[in-house]
Coordinates of C-alpha atoms and ligand atoms in Angstrom, one line a residue:
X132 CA 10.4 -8.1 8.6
X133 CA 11.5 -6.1 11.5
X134 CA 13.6 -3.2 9.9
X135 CA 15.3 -0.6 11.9
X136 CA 16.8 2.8 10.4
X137 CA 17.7 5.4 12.4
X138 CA 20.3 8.1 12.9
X139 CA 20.7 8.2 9.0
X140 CA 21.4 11.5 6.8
X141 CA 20.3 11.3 3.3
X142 CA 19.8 13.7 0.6
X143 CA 19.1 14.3 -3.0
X144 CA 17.5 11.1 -4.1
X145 CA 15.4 11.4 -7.5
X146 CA 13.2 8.9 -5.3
X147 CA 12.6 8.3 -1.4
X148 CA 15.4 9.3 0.8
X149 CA 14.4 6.7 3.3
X150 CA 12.3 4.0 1.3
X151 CA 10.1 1.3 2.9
X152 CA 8.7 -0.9 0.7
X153 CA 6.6 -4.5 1.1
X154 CA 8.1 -4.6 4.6
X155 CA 6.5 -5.8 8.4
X156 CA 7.1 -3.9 11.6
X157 CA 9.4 -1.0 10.5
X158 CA 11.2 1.6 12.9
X159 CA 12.4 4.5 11.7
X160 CA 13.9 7.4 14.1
X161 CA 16.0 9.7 14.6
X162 CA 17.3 10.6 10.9
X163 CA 17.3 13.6 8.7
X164 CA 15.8 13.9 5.4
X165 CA 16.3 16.6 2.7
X166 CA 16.1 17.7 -1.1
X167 CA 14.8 14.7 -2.5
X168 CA 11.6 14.2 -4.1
X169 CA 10.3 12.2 -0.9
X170 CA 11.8 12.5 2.5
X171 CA 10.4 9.0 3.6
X172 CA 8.3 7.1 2.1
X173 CA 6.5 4.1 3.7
X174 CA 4.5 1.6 0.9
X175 CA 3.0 -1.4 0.6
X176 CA 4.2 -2.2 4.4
X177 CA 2.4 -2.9 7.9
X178 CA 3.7 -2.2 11.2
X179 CA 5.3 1.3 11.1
X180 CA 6.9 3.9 13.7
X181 CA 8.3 7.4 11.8
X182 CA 9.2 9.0 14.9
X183 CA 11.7 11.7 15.8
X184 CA 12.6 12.5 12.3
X185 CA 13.9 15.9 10.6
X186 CA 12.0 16.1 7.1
X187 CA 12.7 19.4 5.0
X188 CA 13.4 20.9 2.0
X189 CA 11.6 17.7 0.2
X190 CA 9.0 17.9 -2.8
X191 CA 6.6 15.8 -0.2
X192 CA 8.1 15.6 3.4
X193 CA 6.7 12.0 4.8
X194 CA 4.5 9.9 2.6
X195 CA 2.3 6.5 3.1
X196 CA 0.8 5.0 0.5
X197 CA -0.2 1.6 -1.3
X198 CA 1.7 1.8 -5.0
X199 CA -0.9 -0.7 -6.9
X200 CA 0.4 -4.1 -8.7
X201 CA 3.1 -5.2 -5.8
X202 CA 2.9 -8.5 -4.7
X203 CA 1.7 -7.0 -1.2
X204 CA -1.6 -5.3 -1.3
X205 CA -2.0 -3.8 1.4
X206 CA -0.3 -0.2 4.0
X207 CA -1.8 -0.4 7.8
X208 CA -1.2 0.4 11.2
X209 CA 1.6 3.2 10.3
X210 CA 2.4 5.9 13.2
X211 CA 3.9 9.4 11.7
X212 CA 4.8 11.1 15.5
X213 CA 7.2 13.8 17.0
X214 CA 8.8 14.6 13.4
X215 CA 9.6 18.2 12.1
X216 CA 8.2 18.1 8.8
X217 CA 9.3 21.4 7.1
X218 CA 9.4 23.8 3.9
X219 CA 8.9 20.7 2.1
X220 CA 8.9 23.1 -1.2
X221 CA 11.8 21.5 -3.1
X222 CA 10.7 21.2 -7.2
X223 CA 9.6 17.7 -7.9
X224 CA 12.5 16.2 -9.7
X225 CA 10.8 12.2 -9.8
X226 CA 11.3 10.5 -13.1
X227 CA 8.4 11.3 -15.6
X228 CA 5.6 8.6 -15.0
X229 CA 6.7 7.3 -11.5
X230 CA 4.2 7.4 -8.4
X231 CA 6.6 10.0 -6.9
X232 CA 6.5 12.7 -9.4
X233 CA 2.6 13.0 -9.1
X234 CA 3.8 14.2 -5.5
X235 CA 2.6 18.2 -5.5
X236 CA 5.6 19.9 -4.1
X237 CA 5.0 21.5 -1.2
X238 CA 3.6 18.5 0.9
X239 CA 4.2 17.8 4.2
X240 CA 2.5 14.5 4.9
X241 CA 0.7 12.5 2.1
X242 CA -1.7 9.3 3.1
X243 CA -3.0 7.7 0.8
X244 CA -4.9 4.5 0.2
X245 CA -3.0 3.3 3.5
X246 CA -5.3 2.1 6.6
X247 CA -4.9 3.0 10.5
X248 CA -2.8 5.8 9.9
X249 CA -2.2 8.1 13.5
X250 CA -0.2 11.2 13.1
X251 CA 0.4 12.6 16.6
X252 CA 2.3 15.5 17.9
X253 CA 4.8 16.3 14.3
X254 CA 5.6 20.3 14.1
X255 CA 4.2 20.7 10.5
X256 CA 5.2 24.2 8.7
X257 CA 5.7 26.0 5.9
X258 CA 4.8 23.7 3.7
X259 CA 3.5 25.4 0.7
X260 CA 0.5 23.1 -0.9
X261 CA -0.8 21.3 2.1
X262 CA 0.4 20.3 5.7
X263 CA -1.0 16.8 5.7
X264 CA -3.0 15.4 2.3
X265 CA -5.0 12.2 2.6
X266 CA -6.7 11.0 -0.7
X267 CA -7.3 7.9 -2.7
X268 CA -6.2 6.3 -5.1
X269 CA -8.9 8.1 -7.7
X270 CA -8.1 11.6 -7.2
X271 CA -4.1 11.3 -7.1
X272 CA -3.0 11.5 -11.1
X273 CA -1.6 8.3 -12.5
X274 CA -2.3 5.5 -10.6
X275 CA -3.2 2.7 -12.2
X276 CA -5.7 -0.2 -10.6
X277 CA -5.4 -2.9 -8.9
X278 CA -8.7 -4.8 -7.7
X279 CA -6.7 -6.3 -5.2
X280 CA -5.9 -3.2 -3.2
X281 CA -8.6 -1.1 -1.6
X282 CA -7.8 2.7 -3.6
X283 CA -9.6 3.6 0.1
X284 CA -7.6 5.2 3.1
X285 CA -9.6 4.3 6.1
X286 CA -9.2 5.0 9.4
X287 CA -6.4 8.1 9.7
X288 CA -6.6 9.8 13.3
X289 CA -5.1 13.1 13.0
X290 CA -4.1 13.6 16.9
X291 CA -2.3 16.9 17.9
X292 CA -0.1 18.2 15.6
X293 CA 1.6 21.8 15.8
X294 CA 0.8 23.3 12.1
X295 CA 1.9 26.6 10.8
X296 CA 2.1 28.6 7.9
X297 CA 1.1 25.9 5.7
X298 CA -0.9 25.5 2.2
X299 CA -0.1 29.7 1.4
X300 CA 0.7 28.3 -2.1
X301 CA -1.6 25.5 -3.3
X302 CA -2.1 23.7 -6.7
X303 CA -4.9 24.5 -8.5
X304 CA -6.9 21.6 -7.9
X305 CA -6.7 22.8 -4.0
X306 CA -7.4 26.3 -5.0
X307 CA -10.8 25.2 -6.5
X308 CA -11.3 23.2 -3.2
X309 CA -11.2 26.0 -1.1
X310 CA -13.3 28.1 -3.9
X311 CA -15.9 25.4 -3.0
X312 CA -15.6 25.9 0.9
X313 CA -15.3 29.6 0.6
X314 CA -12.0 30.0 2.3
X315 CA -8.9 32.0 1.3
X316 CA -7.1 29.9 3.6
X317 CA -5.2 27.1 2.2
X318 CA -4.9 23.7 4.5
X319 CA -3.0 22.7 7.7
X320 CA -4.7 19.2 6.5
X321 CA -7.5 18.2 3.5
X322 CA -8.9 15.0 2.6
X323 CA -10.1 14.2 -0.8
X324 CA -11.9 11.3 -2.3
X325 CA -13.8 8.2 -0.4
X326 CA -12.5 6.6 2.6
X327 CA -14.1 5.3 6.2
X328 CA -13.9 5.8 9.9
X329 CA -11.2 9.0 10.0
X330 CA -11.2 11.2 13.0
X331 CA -9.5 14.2 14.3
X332 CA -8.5 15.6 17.2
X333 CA -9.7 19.3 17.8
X334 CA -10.2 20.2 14.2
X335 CA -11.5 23.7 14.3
X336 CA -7.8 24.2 15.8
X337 CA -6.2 23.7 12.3
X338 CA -7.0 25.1 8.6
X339 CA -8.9 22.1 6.8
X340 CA -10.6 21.3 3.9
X341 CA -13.0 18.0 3.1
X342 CA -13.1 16.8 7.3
X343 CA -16.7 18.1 7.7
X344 CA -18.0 14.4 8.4
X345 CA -14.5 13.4 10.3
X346 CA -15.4 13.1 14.4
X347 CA -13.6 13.7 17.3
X348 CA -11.2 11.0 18.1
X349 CA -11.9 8.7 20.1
X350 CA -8.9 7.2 21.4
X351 CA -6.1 10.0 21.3
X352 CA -2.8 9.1 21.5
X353 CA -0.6 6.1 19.5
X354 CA 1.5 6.4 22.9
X355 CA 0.6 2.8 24.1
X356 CA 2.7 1.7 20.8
X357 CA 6.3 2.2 21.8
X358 CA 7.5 0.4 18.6
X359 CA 6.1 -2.1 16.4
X360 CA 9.7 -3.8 16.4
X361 CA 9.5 -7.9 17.3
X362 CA 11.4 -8.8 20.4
X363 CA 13.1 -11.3 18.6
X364 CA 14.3 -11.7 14.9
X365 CA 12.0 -13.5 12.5
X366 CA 12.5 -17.0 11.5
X367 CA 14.3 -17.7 8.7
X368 CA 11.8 -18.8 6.0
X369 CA 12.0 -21.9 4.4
X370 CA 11.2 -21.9 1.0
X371 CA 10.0 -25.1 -1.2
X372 CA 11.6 -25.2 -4.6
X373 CA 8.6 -25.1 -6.6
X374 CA 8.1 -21.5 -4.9
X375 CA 11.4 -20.2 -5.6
X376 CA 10.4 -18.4 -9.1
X377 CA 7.3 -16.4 -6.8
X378 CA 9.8 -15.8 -3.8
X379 CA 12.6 -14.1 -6.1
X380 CA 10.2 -12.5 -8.0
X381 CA 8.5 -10.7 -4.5
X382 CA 11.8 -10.5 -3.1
X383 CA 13.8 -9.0 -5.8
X384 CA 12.1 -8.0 -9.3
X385 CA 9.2 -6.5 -7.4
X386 CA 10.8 -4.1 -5.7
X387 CA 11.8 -2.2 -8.8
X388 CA 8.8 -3.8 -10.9
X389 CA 5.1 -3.0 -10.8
X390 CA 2.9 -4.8 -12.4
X391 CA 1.6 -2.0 -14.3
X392 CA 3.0 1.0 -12.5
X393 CA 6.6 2.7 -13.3
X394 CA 9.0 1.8 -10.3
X395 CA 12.6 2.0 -10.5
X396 CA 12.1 -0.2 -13.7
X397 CA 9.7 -0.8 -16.9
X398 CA 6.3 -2.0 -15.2
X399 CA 5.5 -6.4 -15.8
X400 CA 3.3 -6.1 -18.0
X401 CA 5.1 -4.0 -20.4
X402 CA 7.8 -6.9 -20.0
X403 CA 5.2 -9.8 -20.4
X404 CA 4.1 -8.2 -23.6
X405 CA 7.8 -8.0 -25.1
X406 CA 8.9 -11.8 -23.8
X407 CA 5.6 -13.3 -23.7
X408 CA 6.6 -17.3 -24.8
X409 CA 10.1 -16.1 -24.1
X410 CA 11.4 -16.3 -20.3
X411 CA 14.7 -18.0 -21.3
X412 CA 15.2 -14.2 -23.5
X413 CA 14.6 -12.7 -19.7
X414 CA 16.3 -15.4 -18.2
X415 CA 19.7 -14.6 -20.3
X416 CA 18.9 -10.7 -20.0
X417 CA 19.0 -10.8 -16.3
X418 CA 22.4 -12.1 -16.4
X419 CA 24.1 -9.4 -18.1
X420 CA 21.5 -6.4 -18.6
X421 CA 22.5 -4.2 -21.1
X422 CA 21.1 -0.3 -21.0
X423 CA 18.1 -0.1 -23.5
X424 CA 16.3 3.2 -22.5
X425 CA 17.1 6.5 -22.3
X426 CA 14.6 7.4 -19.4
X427 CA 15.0 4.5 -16.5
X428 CA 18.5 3.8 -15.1
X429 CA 20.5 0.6 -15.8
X430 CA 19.4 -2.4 -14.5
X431 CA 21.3 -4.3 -11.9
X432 CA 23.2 -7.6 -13.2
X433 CA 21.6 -10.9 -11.4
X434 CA 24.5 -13.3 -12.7
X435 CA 24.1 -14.1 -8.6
X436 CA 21.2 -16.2 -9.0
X437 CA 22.0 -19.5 -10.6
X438 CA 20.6 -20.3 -14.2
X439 CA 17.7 -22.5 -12.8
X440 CA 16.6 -19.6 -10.4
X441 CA 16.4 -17.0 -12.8
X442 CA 15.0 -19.1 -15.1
X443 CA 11.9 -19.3 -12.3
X444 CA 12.0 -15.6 -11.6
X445 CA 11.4 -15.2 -15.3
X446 CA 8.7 -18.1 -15.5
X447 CA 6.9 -16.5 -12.8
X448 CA 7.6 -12.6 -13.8
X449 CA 5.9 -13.8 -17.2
X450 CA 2.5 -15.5 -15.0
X451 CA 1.9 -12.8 -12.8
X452 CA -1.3 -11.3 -13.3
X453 CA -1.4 -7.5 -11.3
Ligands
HEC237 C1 17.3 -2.4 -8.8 C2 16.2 -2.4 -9.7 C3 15.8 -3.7 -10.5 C4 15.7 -5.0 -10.1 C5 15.9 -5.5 -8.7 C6 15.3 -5.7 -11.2 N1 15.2 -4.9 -12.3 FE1 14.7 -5.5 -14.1 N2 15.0 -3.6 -14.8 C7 15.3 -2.5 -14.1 C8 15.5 -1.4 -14.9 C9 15.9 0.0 -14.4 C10 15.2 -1.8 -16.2 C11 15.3 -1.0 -17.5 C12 16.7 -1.1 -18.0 C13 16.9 -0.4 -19.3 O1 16.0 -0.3 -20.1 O2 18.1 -0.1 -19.7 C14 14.9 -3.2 -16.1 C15 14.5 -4.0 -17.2 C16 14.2 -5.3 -17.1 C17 13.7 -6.1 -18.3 C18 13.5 -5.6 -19.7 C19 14.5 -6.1 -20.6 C20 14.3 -5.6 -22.0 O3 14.6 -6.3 -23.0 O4 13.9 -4.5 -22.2 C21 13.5 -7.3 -17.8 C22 13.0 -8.6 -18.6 C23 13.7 -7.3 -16.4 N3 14.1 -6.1 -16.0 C24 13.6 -8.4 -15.5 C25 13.9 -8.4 -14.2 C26 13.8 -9.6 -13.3 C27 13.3 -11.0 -13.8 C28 14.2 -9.2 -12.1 C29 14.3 -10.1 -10.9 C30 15.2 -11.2 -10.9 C31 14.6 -7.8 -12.2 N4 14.3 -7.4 -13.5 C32 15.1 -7.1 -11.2 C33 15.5 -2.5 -12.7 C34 15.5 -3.7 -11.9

């Protein structure tokens, strides 16, 4: 809750250089992002200024999306404004089977499954695939489900943007989109998959592919949101014993563990197969991890937490059901 990050400079992350995840009323400004797979990357969160940020050189420049099987459900009210998004052409370099790696390099903006997106006034270029991509869950590749999340984004205002040069290499599965619309041109911005209530500002101004039902905006400017900051900090929460197993759990495990999705590590369910009766086993390897695969990185030691507590984080990692 309430997370500022600005005047930042991060490059060469195998993930997001600037990662948002399950978080409420978000500012981020003023910081430049380059050759990583994502420049920033805002998930599962609600609230959200990108503003005033230098995005380049990135497999996908700035992306919004709901990553299924988090304890949040939900991405809304996210404003993408004023950035430089840029040659985002970098190779994709995510690890194998991660959200991220399904990111076609060559993105500049990606929405997708998020609500009440408005991206106003970003000088978009040169980004190979596709200036600005907004899709469902369905169409991107692995994603898996979650009934709680709506795969839907709804509600994206594409305001003026300055776009250039964009979408002259796309991946095939754009290529046969534009077969379809008889156009040599690849996109400033395309839409695939279901989603309600989108709008655009001007659209025969850009390259596009899949808008033909999108209207004219009504309202055309996020300008009356300044910031979605809080005046004050957030109250401290207080938290009941019995709920302590769920709160670590959404506070800590979840933000490298999906339910069934590949984070940062193995996804819960692949965990509540191997210690299914067994939560004192994840309880003990918690403590004092020890590397077991070859493909995810090692996993941070919790010793922290007291016995009882990560005996609840385990208890509840093993209950969870998406
Ligand atoms: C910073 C990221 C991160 C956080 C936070 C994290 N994990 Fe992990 N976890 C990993 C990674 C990466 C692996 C895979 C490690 C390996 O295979 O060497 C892993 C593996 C595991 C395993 C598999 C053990 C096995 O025998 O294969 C369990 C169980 C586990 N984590 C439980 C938890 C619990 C419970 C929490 C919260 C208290 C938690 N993790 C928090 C990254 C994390």
């Amino acid at each position: 809750m309430n997370g500022l990050i600005e005047y930042n400079v991060v490059s060469g992350i195998e993930d997001a250089a600037i990662y948002v995840g399950m978080s409420d009323n978000i500012h981020v400004a003023h910081n430049e992002v380059f050759a990583s797979v994502a420049g920033i990357e805002i998930e599962n969160s609600r609230h959200a200024v990108v503003e005033n940020n230098m995005v380049y050189d990135n497999a996908g420049g700035i992306l919004t999306f709901i990553t299924p099987g988090l304890p949040i459900k939900t991405t809304f009210d996210v404003i993408i404004r004023n950035n430089f998004i840029v040659g985002n052409n970098h190779k994709n370099f995510g690890a194998p089977g991660s959200i991220v790696s399904g990111v076609p390099s060559g993105t500049g903006i990606i929405v997708m499954a998020a609500d009440d997106v408005q991206i106003e006034n970003n000088i978009i270029r040169d980004n190979k695939n596709a200036g600005i991509i907004v899709v469902d869950h369905g169409s991107f590749g692995n994603i898996p489900k979650d009934p709680e999340s709506d795969p839907n984004p709804d509600r994206v205002s594409i305001y003026r943007n300055l776009f250039s040069n964009n979408g002259y290499e796309p991946i095939d599965d754009i290529k046969a989109l534009m077969a379809l619309n008889l156009t040599r041109k690849g996109p400033d911005v395309v839409t695939v998959g279901p989603g309600n209530g989108s709008c655009a500002v001007n659209k025969s101004s850009f390259k596009s592919l899949g808008l033909g039902s999108w209207p004219e905006c009504k309202k055309t400017t996020s300008t009356d949101v300044a910031s979605y900051l809080l005046d004050k900090p957030a109250e401290p929460r207080k938290i009941a014993a019995a709920d302590a197993g769920e709160h670590l759990y959404r506070a800590v495990c979840a933000g490298c563990h999906a339910y069934s999705a590949r984070m940062i590590g193995p996804p819960t369910q692949i965990i509540q197969a191997m210690y299914a009766d067994n939560p004192q086993g994840i309880a003990d390897y918690i403590a004092k991890p020890v590397k077991k695969r070859e493909d995810f990185p090692p996993m941070p030691g919790q010793s922290h937490l007291s016995p009882e507590h990560r005996m609840a984080a385990a208890k509840y990692m093993l209950s969870v059901k998406n």
